[in-house]
Amino acid sequence: MGNQWVLRLHLIILSMFLVATKYTCLGAQNSTRSCHERERLALLEFKHSVKDDFEMLSSWVAIDCCSWKGVRCDGVTGRVVGLHLKRFGDYDYPEDMYHLEGDYDYHEDRYYLEGDKVNACLAELRHLQHLDLSGNNFQRSRIPKFFGSFKQLSYLNLSYSRFSGIIPHHIGNLSNLKVLDLRSYDITSNDMAWVSGLSSLEHLDLTYVNLSQANNVDMVFYMIPSLTYLSLRGCDLTNADLGLYHNSSKILPTIEHLDLSSNSFKGQLPHFFQNLTSLRFLDISSYNLSLAWNSVNLLNTIPSLSELHLSRCGLHNAPFSPTYLNSSAHSNIQYLDLSDNSIEGRFPSELMNTTSLKVLDLSSNSLKSSIPVMPNLLKLDVSFNMFEHIELVGIWRQCHLKELSLSYNYFGGEMIGPSSNTSECSHYALEVLGASAIAFTSSIPESIGKLNNLRVLSLGSNSFTGSIPKALDRLRSLEVLDLSHNKLTGQVPTFLGNLTKLNLSYNQFSGSIPESLRRLTGLTHLYLQSNLLTGPIPESLGRLTGLSSLCLQLNLLTGPIPVSVRQLTKLVEVDVSENSLEGEVLEAHFAKLSMLKYLDTTANHRLIINISNDWIPPFQLRHVRLSSCKIENGFPHWLQNQRMLEELVLSNASLYGLPPTWLQNMPMLNLLDLSHNKLIGSLINLPFIEYTEFLLLQDNLFNGSIPRSMCRRRRLLILNVSSNRLSGNIPDCLENLQYMRMLLLGSNGLSGVLPSSFGNINSGLTWLKLNNNNFNGQIPQNLGKLRDLNVLDLGNNEFSGNIPKWIGKKLSELRILRLHKNNFTGGIPHSLCKCSNLHILDIAHNNLTGSIPQCFGELSGMVEARDAFSYHIIYMEEFKMMDVIQVFKGSELEYKKTRYIVVNMDLSSNKLTGEIPPEITALDMLMGLNLSHNHLSGSIPDSIGNMKVLASLDFSDNQLSGTIPPSMAALNFLSSMNLSHNKLSGRIPTGKQLQTLIDPSIYAGNRDLCGAPLPNNCSNPENPPATTSKNKYKKANGLRKVWFYLDITCGFATGFWGIIGVLAFKKEWRRKLFMIAEVTRDKVYVAVAVKISKIKRRRKA
């Protein structure tokens, strides 16, 4: 009994010991140890070697580096085993980092590190198992060789980190590596043999790595035994790189995901496909299969395949047979992409037998026949085809389809509902319907309400009219409704259901914003911009607490911005621009908006931004637009803590005084617009920071010279400092501006000759405006290197010499050439005729001589109606900068933001001679022609009536003779004309438009003209004054001569004897005259003598 008790006691103690040991061990495993000092110092050195504008490493200050964000340590040893420094914000390709206006996702932050290389201090982290530097910017530096020393590394991601050069073979030393991601446009390889050392690798992604010069590319298929994921997308590979003739038994059967798309493959498919028995995903898009005679047999040997991408494979010429995709051979195919293959006409009937198919993409082809019902199909994309009738797609026959995209076909007409002949479905499974840009007209049909399972309905970019049908109320599952870019009218309806996104923008809705919107409690995006909405912004919108985007711009809204917007704590984007809002915007509006990234109140002229300069906002804005509002308290200093600002637009905002120096501390500022204010001071204090691409400072009071620091800002795309008070020379360092597209320095006091570095600026420069300054000298020949130049405006300066012949030979892309009011001499070079795209040629007010070149009739840009700049614009800001000054209809006008720019030719105020070449009348699209104030002779060309769109014509102050051509009566758009001060004769022609030109001064100085609106009528319609006999003129001229000599005689007699005769007979008058003369002489002599004496005394002093 006692022994049993002792045994039990031992068992209890042993159990307690085991339990204690277990928990002690677990505790040891979970306990954290401080990181090693050498590793901590290495991490700090790395931190100091990179530029961290987004403060990703702001937590790297504590003693224990294991607590730092992005650093992971081993719980037992304290060694750093993980470094997670991935760019913050999702991305797939590097082009996602750069985008045009309108495509920006304000809801996603993107933070990253930047450095000229990866500091070698990281080699101290010898125990690293996980290293992720993806999405950062290492400025085209090389991948460090020391990465190959991380023997324990199992995960390495360097994708899209702006590395360049050759992949170091040292990467092959990482035998424990399981994931390697090197996606990049800038990396290359000369030999892929290093992959043989990656014996544990499972995932290899070399997307867009250039392998065109690499040896042993085929080793990636048979030297990595554990590989399951392989992407060689866009690697510039050819058939030879795949080892088509190698023994296919070597190829790894473990690969499940294979991406060979976007390469240069063609002809027969590689034989190793037959050994990929585990393959589930295959993408060979852009593989030219038009000659692939073995494609059918090889595809039949991959029964495991469930997803197949054959986009851009030339399948319209492929040797297909009816058994190509039969169900027995491809029972597992669930996703099939046949997009962009130019498949024409009928729907591929071979697909009918593929019963396993769930997703079918036939977009971007040329299909036009009826689509059959495929009962098992769940998703169908036939967008960008040539269907002409919606019945061919069969919305009302596809009962089981869940997603259907048919956008960008040209159906036209009505969106027809199910007809009586159609076998209607008792139930529709459709959840997503994309039908944008297919030219629907009339109204949205009520039958749309039968699709009662719809979650997403997109009918944007059509021509729907009328109001939104009540049938939409039946779509209780609807989450996304897009009816944007139509012609819908009426009021915004009351919506029920579970809408999360509502887009009614760019329509003609009127009335007020309905209070009922407050019931859409799940709404996250509300787009009502560009309608005719009136009234105030409802206070009730403050109840939509899930709202992240609120876009109400381009309406007729009035009243104040309600303070209730402060309740929208998830708000990221607010745009109320271009309305008629008024009242004050206070701190209270933004007090709780901690997620706000985009704010636009532009063009609400009665809106007052009254925010204290001491206020510290709870948000970090990226885009701020407060133009054409009144900003109280001067420059908005509350913005100085917004370190993430990328765009700051404060134009026409009543700003004055010196701009703040803290603008230089905005590290990410991409666009700064302070134009149309009263800012003063030098440009040297403004943020020519590294990231700035758009700097718009026009129409202020800035003075001083252009600082040389501007040339260090290599990323500048648009610089506009026109209409200021700048002086001095242009710095000779412009060759550094290798991205510049628009340089606008007009209307200042700049002077001197143009620096030679102008020619070495970015050859892609499109706009150069130096007008209204004091530049002199000749146009430097280096400007001929700017071959993409669209606009060259050197008007109103003091340039001299001949107009260079190379302008026409080298600057053939010119749309506008303006040399107005300079000192150019010589003739007009015939080489200008090679600038066939010219829309504006203004060389008026110079000293040009010679005749007008006949080849001007070949300027096709003045013949064909075309958009002058649409094919050359990359950035939206370029549209806003497009303005040009022209003398048109007798007045100097500034044409701003004109897409279809005025077509004008101004050669006035020179010394041109000869006749007006008839060839010039072939310029059909010319709107203005000014040849006034020259020495032109001959007659007005009879064919001038061919210039159908001519609105302004000025031939005044020349020596033109003959009659006014009757064809001028055909100029139906002519609203301004001046033919005065010539030698024209005969009857003034009459016509519809000429009848409106009733000012007689436009014909003044032509003695022999007659007819309305001149007072002298043509006495003999059959023999007008121009054809009166010579004898009559001789008589008239003889009589004029008699009266001329008689006048001279009388004048002489009166003048001479009226004065000399009186003095000869009046002695007293003679004395008085001589006395006055002597006194005047003495006074002049004394005044001069005194003045000289004073000057001499000053010099001696």
PDB file of N, CA, C and O in Angstrom, residues 1019-1039:
ATOM      1  N   SER A1019     -22.178 105.032-111.906  1.00  0.00           N
ATOM      2  CA  SER A1019     -23.148 105.747-112.747  1.00  0.00           C
ATOM      3  C   SER A1019     -23.597 104.922-113.932  1.00  0.00           C
ATOM      4  O   SER A1019     -24.746 104.967-114.341  1.00  0.00           O
ATOM      5  N   ASN A1020     -22.695 104.210-114.530  1.00  0.00           N
ATOM      6  CA  ASN A1020     -23.043 103.382-115.688  1.00  0.00           C
ATOM      7  C   ASN A1020     -22.676 101.942-115.351  1.00  0.00           C
ATOM      8  O   ASN A1020     -21.507 101.571-115.422  1.00  0.00           O
ATOM      9  N   PRO A1021     -23.661 101.146-114.932  1.00  0.00           N
ATOM     10  CA  PRO A1021     -23.353  99.781-114.512  1.00  0.00           C
ATOM     11  C   PRO A1021     -22.593  99.002-115.569  1.00  0.00           C
ATOM     12  O   PRO A1021     -21.796  98.150-115.275  1.00  0.00           O
ATOM     13  N   GLU A1022     -22.881  99.350-116.884  1.00  0.00           N
ATOM     14  CA  GLU A1022     -22.207  98.581-117.910  1.00  0.00           C
ATOM     15  C   GLU A1022     -20.799  99.092-118.151  1.00  0.00           C
ATOM     16  O   GLU A1022     -19.932  98.372-118.621  1.00  0.00           O
ATOM     17  N   ASN A1023     -20.527 100.396-117.868  1.00  0.00           N
ATOM     18  CA  ASN A1023     -19.196 100.970-118.008  1.00  0.00           C
ATOM     19  C   ASN A1023     -18.802 101.636-116.705  1.00  0.00           C
ATOM     20  O   ASN A1023     -18.902 102.838-116.552  1.00  0.00           O
ATOM     21  N   PRO A1024     -18.401 100.873-115.723  1.00  0.00           N
ATOM     22  CA  PRO A1024     -18.017 101.449-114.457  1.00  0.00           C
ATOM     23  C   PRO A1024     -16.778 102.298-114.612  1.00  0.00           C
ATOM     24  O   PRO A1024     -16.129 102.276-115.651  1.00  0.00           O
ATOM     25  N   PRO A1025     -16.452 103.094-113.600  1.00  0.00           N
ATOM     26  CA  PRO A1025     -15.321 104.016-113.698  1.00  0.00           C
ATOM     27  C   PRO A1025     -14.053 103.360-114.143  1.00  0.00           C
ATOM     28  O   PRO A1025     -13.208 103.984-114.775  1.00  0.00           O
ATOM     29  N   ALA A1026     -13.889 102.113-113.872  1.00  0.00           N
ATOM     30  CA  ALA A1026     -12.636 101.451-114.242  1.00  0.00           C
ATOM     31  C   ALA A1026     -12.488 101.342-115.749  1.00  0.00           C
ATOM     32  O   ALA A1026     -11.395 101.227-116.276  1.00  0.00           O
ATOM     33  N   THR A1027     -13.629 101.407-116.488  1.00  0.00           N
ATOM     34  CA  THR A1027     -13.559 101.206-117.937  1.00  0.00           C
ATOM     35  C   THR A1027     -13.905 102.469-118.713  1.00  0.00           C
ATOM     36  O   THR A1027     -14.205 102.429-119.899  1.00  0.00           O
ATOM     37  N   THR A1028     -13.974 103.651-118.074  1.00  0.00           N
ATOM     38  CA  THR A1028     -14.260 104.922-118.763  1.00  0.00           C
ATOM     39  C   THR A1028     -13.138 105.241-119.742  1.00  0.00           C
ATOM     40  O   THR A1028     -11.988 104.908-119.505  1.00  0.00           O
ATOM     41  N   SER A1029     -13.490 105.973-120.812  1.00  0.00           N
ATOM     42  CA  SER A1029     -12.521 106.236-121.897  1.00  0.00           C
ATOM     43  C   SER A1029     -11.345 107.055-121.412  1.00  0.00           C
ATOM     44  O   SER A1029     -11.441 107.836-120.472  1.00  0.00           O
ATOM     45  N   LYS A1030     -10.184 106.881-122.083  1.00  0.00           N
ATOM     46  CA  LYS A1030      -8.952 107.568-121.703  1.00  0.00           C
ATOM     47  C   LYS A1030      -9.068 109.065-121.928  1.00  0.00           C
ATOM     48  O   LYS A1030      -8.477 109.858-121.192  1.00  0.00           O
ATOM     49  N   ASN A1031      -9.841 109.513-122.939  1.00  0.00           N
ATOM     50  CA  ASN A1031      -9.968 110.945-123.225  1.00  0.00           C
ATOM     51  C   ASN A1031     -10.589 111.695-122.066  1.00  0.00           C
ATOM     52  O   ASN A1031     -10.204 112.816-121.741  1.00  0.00           O
ATOM     53  N   LYS A1032     -11.579 111.007-121.446  1.00  0.00           N
ATOM     54  CA  LYS A1032     -12.245 111.648-120.311  1.00  0.00           C
ATOM     55  C   LYS A1032     -11.253 111.900-119.186  1.00  0.00           C
ATOM     56  O   LYS A1032     -11.255 112.948-118.550  1.00  0.00           O
ATOM     57  N   TYR A1033     -10.370 110.921-119.007  1.00  0.00           N
ATOM     58  CA  TYR A1033      -9.381 111.069-117.938  1.00  0.00           C
ATOM     59  C   TYR A1033      -8.342 112.124-118.305  1.00  0.00           C
ATOM     60  O   TYR A1033      -7.853 112.860-117.449  1.00  0.00           O
ATOM     61  N   LYS A1034      -7.998 112.192-119.597  1.00  0.00           N
ATOM     62  CA  LYS A1034      -7.024 113.202-120.003  1.00  0.00           C
ATOM     63  C   LYS A1034      -7.565 114.599-119.751  1.00  0.00           C
ATOM     64  O   LYS A1034      -6.869 115.498-119.311  1.00  0.00           O
ATOM     65  N   LYS A1035      -8.882 114.826-120.104  1.00  0.00           N
ATOM     66  CA  LYS A1035      -9.506 116.128-119.870  1.00  0.00           C
ATOM     67  C   LYS A1035      -9.479 116.497-118.407  1.00  0.00           C
ATOM     68  O   LYS A1035      -9.134 117.604-118.029  1.00  0.00           O
ATOM     69  N   ALA A1036      -9.891 115.529-117.615  1.00  0.00           N
ATOM     70  CA  ALA A1036      -9.933 115.782-116.171  1.00  0.00           C
ATOM     71  C   ALA A1036      -8.547 116.094-115.638  1.00  0.00           C
ATOM     72  O   ALA A1036      -8.364 117.002-114.830  1.00  0.00           O
ATOM     73  N   ASN A1037      -7.547 115.356-116.126  1.00  0.00           N
ATOM     74  CA  ASN A1037      -6.185 115.585-115.644  1.00  0.00           C
ATOM     75  C   ASN A1037      -5.666 116.952-116.075  1.00  0.00           C
ATOM     76  O   ASN A1037      -4.975 117.638-115.299  1.00  0.00           O
ATOM     77  N   GLY A1038      -5.998 117.424-117.317  1.00  0.00           N
ATOM     78  CA  GLY A1038      -5.548 118.739-117.771  1.00  0.00           C
ATOM     79  C   GLY A1038      -6.136 119.847-116.920  1.00  0.00           C
ATOM     80  O   GLY A1038      -5.453 120.808-116.561  1.00  0.00           O
ATOM     81  N   LEU A1039      -7.419 119.772-116.614  1.00  0.00           N
ATOM     82  CA  LEU A1039      -8.069 120.769-115.778  1.00  0.00           C
ATOM     83  C   LEU A1039      -7.449 120.819-114.393  1.00  0.00           C
ATOM     84  O   LEU A1039      -7.247 121.899-113.821  1.00  0.00           O
TER      85      LEU A1039
END
